[in-house]
Short mmCIF file of C-alpha atoms and ligand atoms in Angstrom, two decimals:
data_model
loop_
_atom_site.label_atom_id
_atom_site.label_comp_id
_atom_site.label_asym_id
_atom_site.label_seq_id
_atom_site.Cartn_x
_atom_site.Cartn_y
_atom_site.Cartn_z
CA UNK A 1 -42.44 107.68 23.14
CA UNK A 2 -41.07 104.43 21.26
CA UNK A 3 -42.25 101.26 22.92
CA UNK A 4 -38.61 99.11 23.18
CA UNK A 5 -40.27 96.39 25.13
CA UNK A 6 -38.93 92.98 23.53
CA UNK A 7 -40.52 89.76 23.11
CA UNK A 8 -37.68 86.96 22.02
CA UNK A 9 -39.45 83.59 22.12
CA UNK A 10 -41.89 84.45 24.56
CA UNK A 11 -39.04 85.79 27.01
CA UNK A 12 -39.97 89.28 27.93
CA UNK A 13 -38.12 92.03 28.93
CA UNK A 14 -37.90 95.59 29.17
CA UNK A 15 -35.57 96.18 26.29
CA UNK A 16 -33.73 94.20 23.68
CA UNK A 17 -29.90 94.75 24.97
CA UNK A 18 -29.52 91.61 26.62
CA UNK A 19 -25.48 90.95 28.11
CA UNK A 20 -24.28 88.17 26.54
CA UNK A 21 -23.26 84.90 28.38
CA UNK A 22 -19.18 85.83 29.49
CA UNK A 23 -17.56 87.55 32.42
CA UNK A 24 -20.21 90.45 32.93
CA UNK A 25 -22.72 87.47 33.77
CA UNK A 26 -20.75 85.10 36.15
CA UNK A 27 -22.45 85.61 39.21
CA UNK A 28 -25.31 87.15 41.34
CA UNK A 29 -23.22 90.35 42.40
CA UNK A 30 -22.53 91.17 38.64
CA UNK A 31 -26.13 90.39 37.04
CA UNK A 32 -27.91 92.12 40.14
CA UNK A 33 -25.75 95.02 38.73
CA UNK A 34 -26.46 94.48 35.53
CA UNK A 35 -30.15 94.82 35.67
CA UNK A 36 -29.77 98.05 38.01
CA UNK A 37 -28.02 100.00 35.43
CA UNK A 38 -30.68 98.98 33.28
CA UNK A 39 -30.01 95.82 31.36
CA UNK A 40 -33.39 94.01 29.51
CA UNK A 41 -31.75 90.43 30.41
CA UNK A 42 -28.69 88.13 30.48
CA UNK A 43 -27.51 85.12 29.26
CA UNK A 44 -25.37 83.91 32.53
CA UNK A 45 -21.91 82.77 32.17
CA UNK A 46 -22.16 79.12 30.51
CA UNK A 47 -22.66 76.49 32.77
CA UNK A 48 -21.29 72.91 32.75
CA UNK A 49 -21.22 69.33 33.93
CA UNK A 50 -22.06 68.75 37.85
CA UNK A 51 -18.66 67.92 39.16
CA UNK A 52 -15.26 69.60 39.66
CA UNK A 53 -15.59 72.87 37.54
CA UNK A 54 -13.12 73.56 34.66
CA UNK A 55 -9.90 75.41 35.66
CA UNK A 56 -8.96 78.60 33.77
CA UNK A 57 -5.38 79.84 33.44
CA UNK A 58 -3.28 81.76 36.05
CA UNK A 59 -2.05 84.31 34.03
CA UNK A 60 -3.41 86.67 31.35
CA UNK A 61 -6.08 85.37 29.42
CA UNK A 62 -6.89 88.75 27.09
CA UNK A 63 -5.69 90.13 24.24
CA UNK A 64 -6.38 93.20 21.84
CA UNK A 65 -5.88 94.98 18.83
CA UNK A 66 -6.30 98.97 19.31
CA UNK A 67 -6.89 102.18 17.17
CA UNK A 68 -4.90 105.01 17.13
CA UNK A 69 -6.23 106.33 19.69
CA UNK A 70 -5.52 103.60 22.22
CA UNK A 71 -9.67 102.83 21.80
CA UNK A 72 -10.32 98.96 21.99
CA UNK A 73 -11.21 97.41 18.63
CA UNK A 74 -10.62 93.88 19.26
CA UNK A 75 -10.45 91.72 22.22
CA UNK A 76 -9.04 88.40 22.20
CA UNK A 77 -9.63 85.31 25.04
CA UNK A 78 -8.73 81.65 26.44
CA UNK A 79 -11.18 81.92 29.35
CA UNK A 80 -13.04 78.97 29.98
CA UNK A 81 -16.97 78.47 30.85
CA UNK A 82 -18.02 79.09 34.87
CA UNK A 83 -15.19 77.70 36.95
CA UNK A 84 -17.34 77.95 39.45
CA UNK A 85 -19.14 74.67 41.34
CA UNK A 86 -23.03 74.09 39.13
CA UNK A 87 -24.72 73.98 42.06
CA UNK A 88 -23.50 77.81 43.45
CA UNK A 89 -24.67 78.93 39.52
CA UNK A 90 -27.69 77.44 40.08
CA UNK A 91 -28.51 78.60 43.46
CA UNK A 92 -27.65 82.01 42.58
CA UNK A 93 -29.51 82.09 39.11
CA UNK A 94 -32.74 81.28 41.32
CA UNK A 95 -32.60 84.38 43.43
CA UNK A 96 -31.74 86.62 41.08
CA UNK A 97 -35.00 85.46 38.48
CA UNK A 98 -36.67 85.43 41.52
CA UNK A 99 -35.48 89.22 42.75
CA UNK A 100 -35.22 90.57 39.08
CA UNK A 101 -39.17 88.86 37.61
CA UNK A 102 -39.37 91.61 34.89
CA UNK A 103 -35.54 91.29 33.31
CA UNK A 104 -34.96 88.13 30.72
CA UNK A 105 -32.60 85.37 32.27
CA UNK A 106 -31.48 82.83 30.36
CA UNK A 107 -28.90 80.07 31.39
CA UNK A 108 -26.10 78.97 29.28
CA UNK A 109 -25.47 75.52 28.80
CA UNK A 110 -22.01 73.67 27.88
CA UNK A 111 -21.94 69.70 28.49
CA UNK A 112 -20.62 66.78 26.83
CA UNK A 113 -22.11 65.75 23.58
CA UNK A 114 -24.17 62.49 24.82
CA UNK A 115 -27.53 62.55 25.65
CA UNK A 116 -27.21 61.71 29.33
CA UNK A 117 -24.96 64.67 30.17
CA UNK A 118 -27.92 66.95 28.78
CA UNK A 119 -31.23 64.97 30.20
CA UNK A 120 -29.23 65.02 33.26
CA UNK A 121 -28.61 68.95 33.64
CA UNK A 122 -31.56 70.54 32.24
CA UNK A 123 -34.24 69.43 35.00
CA UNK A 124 -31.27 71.38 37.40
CA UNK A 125 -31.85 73.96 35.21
CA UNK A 126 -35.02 74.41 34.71
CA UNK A 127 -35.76 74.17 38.63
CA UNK A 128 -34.75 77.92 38.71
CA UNK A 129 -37.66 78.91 36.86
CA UNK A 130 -35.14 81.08 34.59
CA UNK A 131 -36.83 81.74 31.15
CA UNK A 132 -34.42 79.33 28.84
CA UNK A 133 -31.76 77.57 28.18
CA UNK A 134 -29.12 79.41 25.65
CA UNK A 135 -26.75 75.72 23.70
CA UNK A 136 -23.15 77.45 23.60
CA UNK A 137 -21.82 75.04 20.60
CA UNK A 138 -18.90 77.93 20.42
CA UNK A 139 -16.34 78.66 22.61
CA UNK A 140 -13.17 77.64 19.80
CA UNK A 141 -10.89 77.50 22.56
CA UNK A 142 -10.40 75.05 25.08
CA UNK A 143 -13.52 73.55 25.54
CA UNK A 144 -13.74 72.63 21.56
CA UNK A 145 -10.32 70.92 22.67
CA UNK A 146 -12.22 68.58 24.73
CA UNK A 147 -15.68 67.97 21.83
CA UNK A 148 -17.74 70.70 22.93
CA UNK A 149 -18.21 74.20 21.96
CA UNK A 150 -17.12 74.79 18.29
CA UNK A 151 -16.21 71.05 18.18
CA UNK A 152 -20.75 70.64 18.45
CA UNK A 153 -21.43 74.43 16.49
CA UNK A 154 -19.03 73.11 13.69
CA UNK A 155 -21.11 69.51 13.20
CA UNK A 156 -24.82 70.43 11.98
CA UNK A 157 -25.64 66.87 12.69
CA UNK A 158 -24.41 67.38 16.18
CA UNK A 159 -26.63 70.56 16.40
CA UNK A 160 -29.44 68.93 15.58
CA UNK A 161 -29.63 66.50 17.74
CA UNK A 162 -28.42 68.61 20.77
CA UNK A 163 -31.64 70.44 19.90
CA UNK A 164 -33.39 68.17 19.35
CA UNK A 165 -32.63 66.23 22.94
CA UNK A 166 -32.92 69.68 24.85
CA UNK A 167 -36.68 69.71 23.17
CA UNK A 168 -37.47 66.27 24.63
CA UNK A 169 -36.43 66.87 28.08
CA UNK A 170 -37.54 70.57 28.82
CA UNK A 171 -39.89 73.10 28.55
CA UNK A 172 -38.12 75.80 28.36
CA UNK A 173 -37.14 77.75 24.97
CA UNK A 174 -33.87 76.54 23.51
CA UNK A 175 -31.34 78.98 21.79
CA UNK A 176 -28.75 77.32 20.02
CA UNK A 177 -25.69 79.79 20.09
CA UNK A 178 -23.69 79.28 16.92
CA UNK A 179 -19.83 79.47 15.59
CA UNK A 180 -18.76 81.87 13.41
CA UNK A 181 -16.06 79.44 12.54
CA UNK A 182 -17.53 78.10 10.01
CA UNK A 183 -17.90 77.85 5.78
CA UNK A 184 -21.38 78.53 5.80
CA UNK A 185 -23.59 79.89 8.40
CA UNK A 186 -26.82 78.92 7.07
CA UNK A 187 -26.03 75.34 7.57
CA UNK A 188 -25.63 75.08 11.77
CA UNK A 189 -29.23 77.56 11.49
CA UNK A 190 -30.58 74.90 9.49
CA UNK A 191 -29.46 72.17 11.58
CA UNK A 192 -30.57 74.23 15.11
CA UNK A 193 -34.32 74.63 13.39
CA UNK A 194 -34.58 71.17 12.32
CA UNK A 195 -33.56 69.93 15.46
CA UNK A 196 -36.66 72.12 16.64
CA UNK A 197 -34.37 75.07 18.79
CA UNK A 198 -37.09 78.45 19.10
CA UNK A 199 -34.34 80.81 18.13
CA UNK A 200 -30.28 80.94 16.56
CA UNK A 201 -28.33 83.34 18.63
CA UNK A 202 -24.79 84.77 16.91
CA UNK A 203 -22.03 85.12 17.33
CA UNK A 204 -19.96 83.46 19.95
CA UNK A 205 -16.03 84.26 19.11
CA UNK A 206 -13.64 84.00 16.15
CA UNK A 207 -10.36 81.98 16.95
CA UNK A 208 -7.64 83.84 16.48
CA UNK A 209 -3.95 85.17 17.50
CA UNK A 210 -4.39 89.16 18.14
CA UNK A 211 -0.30 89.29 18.70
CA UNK A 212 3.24 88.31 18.93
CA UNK A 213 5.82 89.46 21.41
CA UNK A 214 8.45 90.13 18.83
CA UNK A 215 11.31 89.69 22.07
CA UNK A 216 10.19 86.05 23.70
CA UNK A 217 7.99 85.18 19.91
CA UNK A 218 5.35 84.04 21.85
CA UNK A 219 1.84 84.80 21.39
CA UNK A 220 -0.01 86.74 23.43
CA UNK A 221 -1.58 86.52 26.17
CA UNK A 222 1.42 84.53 27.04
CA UNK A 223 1.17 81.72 29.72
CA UNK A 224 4.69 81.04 30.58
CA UNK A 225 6.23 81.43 27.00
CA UNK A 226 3.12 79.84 25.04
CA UNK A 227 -0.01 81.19 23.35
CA UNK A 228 -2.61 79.50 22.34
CA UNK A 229 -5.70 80.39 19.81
CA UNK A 230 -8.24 82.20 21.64
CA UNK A 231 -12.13 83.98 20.69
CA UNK A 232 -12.12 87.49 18.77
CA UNK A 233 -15.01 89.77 20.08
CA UNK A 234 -15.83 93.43 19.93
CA UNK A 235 -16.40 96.38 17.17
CA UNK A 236 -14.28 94.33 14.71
CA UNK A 237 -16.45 91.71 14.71
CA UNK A 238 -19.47 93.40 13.87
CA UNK A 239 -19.17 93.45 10.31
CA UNK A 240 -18.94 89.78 10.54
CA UNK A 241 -21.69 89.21 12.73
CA UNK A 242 -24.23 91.38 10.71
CA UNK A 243 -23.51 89.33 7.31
CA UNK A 244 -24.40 86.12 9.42
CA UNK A 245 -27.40 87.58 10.56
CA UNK A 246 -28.40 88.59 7.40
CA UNK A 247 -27.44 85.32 5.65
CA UNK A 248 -29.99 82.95 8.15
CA UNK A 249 -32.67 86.08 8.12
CA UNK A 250 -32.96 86.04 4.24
CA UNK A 251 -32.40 82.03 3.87
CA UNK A 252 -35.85 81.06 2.71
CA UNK A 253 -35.24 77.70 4.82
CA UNK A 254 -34.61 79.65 8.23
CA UNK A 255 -37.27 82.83 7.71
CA UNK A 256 -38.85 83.58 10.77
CA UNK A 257 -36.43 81.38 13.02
CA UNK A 258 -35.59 84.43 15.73
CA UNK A 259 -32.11 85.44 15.83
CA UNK A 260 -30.46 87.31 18.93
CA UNK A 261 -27.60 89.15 17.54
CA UNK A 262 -24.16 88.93 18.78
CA UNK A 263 -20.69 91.13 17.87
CA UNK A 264 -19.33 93.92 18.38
CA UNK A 265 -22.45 96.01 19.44
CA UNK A 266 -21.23 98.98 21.41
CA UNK A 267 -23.41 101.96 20.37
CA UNK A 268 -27.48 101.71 20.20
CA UNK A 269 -26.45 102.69 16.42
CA UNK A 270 -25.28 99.09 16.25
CA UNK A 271 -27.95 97.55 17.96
CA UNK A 272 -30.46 99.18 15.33
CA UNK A 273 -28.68 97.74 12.94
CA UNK A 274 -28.61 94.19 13.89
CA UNK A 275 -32.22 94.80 14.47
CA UNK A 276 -32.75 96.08 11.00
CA UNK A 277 -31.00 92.65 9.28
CA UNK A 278 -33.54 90.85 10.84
CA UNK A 279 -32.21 90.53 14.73
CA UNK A 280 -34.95 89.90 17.55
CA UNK A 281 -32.96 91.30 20.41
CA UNK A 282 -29.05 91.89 20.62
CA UNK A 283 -26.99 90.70 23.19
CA UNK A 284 -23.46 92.33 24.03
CA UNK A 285 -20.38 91.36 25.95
CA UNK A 286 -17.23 93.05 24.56
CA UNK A 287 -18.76 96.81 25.03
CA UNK A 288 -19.86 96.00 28.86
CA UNK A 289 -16.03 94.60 29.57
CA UNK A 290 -15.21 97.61 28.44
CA UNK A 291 -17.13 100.45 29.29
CA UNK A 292 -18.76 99.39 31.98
CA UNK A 293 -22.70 98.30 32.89
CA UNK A 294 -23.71 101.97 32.21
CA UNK A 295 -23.28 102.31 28.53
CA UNK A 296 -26.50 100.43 28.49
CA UNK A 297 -27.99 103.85 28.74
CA UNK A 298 -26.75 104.96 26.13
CA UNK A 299 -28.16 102.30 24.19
CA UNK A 300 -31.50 102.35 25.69
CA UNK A 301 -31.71 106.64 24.95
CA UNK A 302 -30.34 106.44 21.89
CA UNK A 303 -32.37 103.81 20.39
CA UNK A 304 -35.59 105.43 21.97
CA UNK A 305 -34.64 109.05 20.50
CA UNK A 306 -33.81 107.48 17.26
CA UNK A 307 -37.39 105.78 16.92
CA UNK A 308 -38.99 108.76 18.09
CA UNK A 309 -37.65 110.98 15.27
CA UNK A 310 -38.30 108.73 12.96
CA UNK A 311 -42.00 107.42 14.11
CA UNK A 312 -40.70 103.89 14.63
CA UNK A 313 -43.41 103.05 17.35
CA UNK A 314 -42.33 99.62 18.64
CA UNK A 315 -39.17 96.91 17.77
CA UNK A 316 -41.16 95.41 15.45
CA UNK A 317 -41.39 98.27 12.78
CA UNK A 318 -37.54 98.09 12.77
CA UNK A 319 -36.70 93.93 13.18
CA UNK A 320 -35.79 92.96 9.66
CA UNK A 321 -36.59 96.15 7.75
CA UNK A 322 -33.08 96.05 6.07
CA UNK A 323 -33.40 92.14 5.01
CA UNK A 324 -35.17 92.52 1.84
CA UNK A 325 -32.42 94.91 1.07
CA UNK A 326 -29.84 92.33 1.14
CA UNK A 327 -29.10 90.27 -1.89
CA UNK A 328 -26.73 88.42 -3.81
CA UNK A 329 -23.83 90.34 -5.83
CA UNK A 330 -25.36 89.71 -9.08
CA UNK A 331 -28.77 91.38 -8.73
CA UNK A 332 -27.13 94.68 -7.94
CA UNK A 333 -28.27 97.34 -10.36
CA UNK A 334 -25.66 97.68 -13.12
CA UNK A 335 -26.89 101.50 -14.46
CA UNK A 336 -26.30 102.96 -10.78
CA UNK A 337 -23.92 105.85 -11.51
CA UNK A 338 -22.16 107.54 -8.24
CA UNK A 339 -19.14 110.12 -8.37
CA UNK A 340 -17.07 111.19 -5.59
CA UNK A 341 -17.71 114.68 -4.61
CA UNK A 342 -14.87 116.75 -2.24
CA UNK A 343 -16.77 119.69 -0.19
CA UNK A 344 -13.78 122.39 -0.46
CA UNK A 345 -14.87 123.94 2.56
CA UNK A 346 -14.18 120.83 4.91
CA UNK A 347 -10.86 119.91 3.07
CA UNK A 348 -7.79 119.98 4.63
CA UNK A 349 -5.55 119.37 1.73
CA UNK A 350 -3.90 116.52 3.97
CA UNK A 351 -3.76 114.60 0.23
CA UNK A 352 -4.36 111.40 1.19
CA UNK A 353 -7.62 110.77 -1.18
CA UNK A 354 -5.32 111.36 -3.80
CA UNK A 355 -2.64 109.37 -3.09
CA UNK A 356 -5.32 106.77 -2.17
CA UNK A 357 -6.97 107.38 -5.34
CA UNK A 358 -3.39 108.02 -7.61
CA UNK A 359 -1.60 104.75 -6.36
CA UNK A 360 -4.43 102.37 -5.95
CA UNK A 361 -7.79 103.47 -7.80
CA UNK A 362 -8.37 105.25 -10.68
CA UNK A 363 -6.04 108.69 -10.55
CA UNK A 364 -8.97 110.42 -10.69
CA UNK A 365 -8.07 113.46 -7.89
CA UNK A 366 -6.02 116.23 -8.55
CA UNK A 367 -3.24 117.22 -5.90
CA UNK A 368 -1.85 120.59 -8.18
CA UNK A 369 -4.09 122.91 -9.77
CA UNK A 370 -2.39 126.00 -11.30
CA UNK A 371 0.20 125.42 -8.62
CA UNK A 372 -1.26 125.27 -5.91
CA UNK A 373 -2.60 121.81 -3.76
CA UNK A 374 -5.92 121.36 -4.72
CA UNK A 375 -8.28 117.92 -4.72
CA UNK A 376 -10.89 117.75 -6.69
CA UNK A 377 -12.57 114.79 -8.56
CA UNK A 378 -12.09 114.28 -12.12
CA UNK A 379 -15.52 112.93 -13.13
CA UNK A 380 -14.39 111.59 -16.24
CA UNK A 381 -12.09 109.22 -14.49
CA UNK A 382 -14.15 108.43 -11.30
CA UNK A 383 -15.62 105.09 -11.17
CA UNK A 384 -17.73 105.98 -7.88
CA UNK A 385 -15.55 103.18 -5.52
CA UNK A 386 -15.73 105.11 -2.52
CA UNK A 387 -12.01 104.46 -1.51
CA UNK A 388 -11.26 108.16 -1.12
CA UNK A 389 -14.22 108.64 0.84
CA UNK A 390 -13.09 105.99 3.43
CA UNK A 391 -9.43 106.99 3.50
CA UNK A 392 -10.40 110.82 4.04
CA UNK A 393 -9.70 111.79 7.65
CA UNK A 394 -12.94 114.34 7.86
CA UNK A 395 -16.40 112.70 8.03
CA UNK A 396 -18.41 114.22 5.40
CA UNK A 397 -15.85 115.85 3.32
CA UNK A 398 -16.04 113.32 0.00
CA UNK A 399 -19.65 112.28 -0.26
CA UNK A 400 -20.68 110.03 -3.23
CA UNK A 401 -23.33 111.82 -5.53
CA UNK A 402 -25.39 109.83 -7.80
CA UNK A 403 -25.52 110.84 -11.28
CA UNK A 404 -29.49 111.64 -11.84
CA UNK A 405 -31.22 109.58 -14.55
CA UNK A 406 -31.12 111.03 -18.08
CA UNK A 407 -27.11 112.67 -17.09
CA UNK A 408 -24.23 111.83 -18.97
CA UNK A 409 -21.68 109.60 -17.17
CA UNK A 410 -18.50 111.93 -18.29
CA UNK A 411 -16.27 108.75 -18.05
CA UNK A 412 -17.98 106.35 -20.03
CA UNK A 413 -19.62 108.58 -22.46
CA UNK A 414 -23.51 106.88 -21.80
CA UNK A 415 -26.25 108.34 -20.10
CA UNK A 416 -27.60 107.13 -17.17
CA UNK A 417 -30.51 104.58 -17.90
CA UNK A 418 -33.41 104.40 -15.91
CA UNK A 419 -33.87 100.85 -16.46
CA UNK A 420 -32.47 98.39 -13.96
CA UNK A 421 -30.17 95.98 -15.08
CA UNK A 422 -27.99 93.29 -13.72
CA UNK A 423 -24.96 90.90 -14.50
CA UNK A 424 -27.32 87.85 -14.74
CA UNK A 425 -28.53 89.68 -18.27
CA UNK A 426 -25.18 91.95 -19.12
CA UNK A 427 -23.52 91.39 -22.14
CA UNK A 428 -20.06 90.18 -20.87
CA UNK A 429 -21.51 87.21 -18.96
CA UNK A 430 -21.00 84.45 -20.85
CA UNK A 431 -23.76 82.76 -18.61
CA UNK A 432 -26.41 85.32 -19.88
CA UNK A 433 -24.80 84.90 -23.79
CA UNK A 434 -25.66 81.12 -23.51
CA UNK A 435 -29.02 82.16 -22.08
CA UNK A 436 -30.14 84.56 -25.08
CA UNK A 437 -28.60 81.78 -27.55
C1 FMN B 1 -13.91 86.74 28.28
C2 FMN B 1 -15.04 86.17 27.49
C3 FMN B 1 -15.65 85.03 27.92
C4 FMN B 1 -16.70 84.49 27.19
N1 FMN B 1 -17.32 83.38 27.66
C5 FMN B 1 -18.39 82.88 27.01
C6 FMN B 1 -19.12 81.81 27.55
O1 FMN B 1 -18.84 81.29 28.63
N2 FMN B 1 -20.18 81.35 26.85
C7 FMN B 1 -20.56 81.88 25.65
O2 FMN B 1 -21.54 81.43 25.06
N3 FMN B 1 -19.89 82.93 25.13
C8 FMN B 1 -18.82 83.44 25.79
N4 FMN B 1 -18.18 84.54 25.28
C9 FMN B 1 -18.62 85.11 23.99
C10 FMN B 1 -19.62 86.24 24.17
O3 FMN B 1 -20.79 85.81 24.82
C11 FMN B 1 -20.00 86.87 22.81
O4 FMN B 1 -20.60 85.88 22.01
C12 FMN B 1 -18.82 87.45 22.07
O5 FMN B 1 -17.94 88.07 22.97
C13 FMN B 1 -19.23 88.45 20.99
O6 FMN B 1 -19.88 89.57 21.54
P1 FMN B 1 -19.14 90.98 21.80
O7 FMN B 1 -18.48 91.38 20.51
O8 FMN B 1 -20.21 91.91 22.27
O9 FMN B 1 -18.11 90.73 22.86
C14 FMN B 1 -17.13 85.10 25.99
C15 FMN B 1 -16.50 86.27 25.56
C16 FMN B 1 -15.48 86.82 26.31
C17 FMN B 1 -14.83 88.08 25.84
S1 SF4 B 2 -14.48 107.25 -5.80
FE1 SF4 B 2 -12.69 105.98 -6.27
S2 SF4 B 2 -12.19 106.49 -8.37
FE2 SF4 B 2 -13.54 108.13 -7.63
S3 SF4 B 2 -12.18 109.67 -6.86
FE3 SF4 B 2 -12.67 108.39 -5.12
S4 SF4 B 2 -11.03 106.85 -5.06
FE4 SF4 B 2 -10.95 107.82 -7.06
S1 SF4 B 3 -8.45 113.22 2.09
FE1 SF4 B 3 -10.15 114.58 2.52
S2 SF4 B 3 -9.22 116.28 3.65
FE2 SF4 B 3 -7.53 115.17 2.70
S3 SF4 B 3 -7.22 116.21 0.75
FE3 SF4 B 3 -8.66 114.60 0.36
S4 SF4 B 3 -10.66 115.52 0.57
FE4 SF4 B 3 -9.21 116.89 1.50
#
């Protein structure tokens, strides 16, 4: 049986699908939950400034985008960090660690961007004995408004020095969330590891409108008329989230700085994959809000089963196995030959690879063959993009076949080389030209 027991920075806990620091992890009665259904830690709802807590709107604060099938994709919102009073967090964070010894907990912190708001809340936090201290330099909504959140994740500098303070005045790990608004990703990593933070953890939301009412042309969620940006999460975000894990994971001037990953993970399939690109743990908010605390198990199973079939015997013969894998557009192998291939049993004749193919690609399916509807590849026109294979409505009916070594590509006339070769020495490149000159 795979061993998913996770070590992140010296945090243990019993599996790497941490919740993420949002709703889900606001308060004792939904983190007691939490680790019931089977949760390996949380990140608990960001915490701020001793004081009068922040005020969130009255009205709808979520948005979405759906598929077809009504099935969430996106979610959109403008909530705040806790509105609830620092010391109630607090209080409550210390009986749950204390009730819960074997789960991670890690607090959340949001405050001002001066170095006694953050010497003055850490020894508060670290009194609870929870196991660190998670920098949300984030949130692009509201509380960047005010020079915190994205305002901090968007300023390396600030980063740094954040880090750097939360070093100096406590003992506990520091994981510096990070933006995903942003240029360049590496750059706030860099900044978090210089400042000294144990571990990166991404990503916190995208800003973004997911809608207009088209009657009152107001965004939505509406608050009396008026929208306002808010943070993108869920399964559309993945995509997004992976690249930036696999961007700091592969920087040679962040390798081996831990990552938690962050976006969109809903399946265990997604977890392995953040894993894979070089994630320590994963943490997940959207698929909780949705689903409930239960599709943990899911995760957990599936994860398990999958390492069991294929002899992975702990996290660490999966964390980072896809990294090397990643690389830069112009060391891709320029002799790799693939050809869509259409299984005629699974067809439905529906047509849309070829209208895909006809009106945007390479006409390279047929839609009439002696009269009849019929799809087939034309190899000699393929160029092996893999539209048709996306747009196709059954899984598995176009696969993409590599041409073997030694065959001849039909639509270019050459045979496949065995040799490797890449744009840095092709031909066309007038960079590789001046090179050989
Ligand atoms: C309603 C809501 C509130 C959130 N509040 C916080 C927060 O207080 N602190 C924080 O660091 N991230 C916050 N997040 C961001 C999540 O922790 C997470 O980074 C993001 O949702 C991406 O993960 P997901 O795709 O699994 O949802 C919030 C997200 C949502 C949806
Ligand atoms: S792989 Fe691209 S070019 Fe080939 S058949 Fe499919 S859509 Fe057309
Ligand atoms: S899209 Fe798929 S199912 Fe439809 S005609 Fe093409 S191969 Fe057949």
């Amino acid at each position: 049986m795979a061993d998913i027991r996770n070590d992140f920075v010296g945090i243990k806990s019993p599996n790497p699908f941490w919740l993420a620091s949002a709703p889900p992890t606001d308060k004792a009665y939904n983190v007691e939950r939490a680790y019931k259904a089977g949760w390996g830690g949380v990140v608990w709802k960001t915490l701020g400034e001793e004081g009068p807590p922040v005020v969130n709107v009255n009205g709808p604060r979520y948005g979405a985008i759906w598929g077809a099938d009504r099935r969430l994709l996106g979610l959109n919102n403008i909530e705040l960090i806790t509105d609830r009073q620092l010391q109630l967090n607090l209080q409550e964070i210390k009986q749950v660690k204390k009730n819960w010894p074997d789960r991670a907990l890690v607090a959340s912190i949001m405050v001002p961007c001066v170095e006694e708001s953050w010497k003055a809340i850490l020894p508060a936090v670290e009194e609870t004995e929870c196991d660190g201290i998670e920098l949300n330099f984030g949130c692009p909504h509201g509380m960047s408004e005010r020079g915190m959140g994205s305002a901090v994740g968007q300023v390396p500098e600030y980063i740094e020095m954040v880090a750097r303070w939360c070093k100096q005045y406590t003992r506990m790990p520091v994981i510096v969330k990070l933006t995903p608004n942003i240029t360049d990703i590496r750059y706030p990593a860099r900044a978090a590891k210089k400042g000294g933070a144990d571990a990166v953890s991404l990503i916190n939301t995208i800003s973004s409108i997911t809608s207009v009412n088209l009657d009152t042309f107001s965004p939505e969620p509406s608050i009396d008329g008026k929208g306002s940006h808010g943070g993108y999460c869920g399964p559309a975000v993945k995509p997004i989230a992976l690249n930036m894990v696999a961007e700091i994971a592969r920087d040679p001037q962040t390798a081996g700085l831990p990552i938690s990953g962050i976006g969109g993970v809903t399946t265990w399939r997604d977890a392995a994959e953040f894993l894979a690109l070089g994630a320590g743990n994963v943490q997940v908010c959207t698929a909780a809000m949705t689903y409930g605390f239960k599709v943990v198990q899911e995760m957990i199973s599936g994860l398990s089963n999958w390492m069991d079939e294929k002899g992975h015997r702990s996290l660490s013969d999966i964390v980072g196995r896809a990294t090397p894998n990643v690389t830069d557009w112009q060391y891709l192998n320029l002799n790799y030959v693939a050809k869509a291939h259409i299984d005629q049993d699974l067809c439905i004749k529906c047509g849309r690879c070829h209208i895909a193919c006809e009106d945007t690609s390479h006409q390279a399916i047929t839609a009439m063959v002696n009269g009849v509807r019929h799809f087939e590849v034309m190899e000699d026109e393929c160029v092996g993009c893999n539209l048709c294979v996306n747009v196709c409505p059954v899984e598995g009916c176009i696969t993409m076949v590599p041409l073997e070594v030694g065959a001849l590509d039909q639509r270019t006339g050459k045979t496949v080389s065995p040799d490797y070769a890449n744009w840095t020495t092709h031909p066309n490149n007038p960079m590789a030209r001046q090179a050989a000159e």
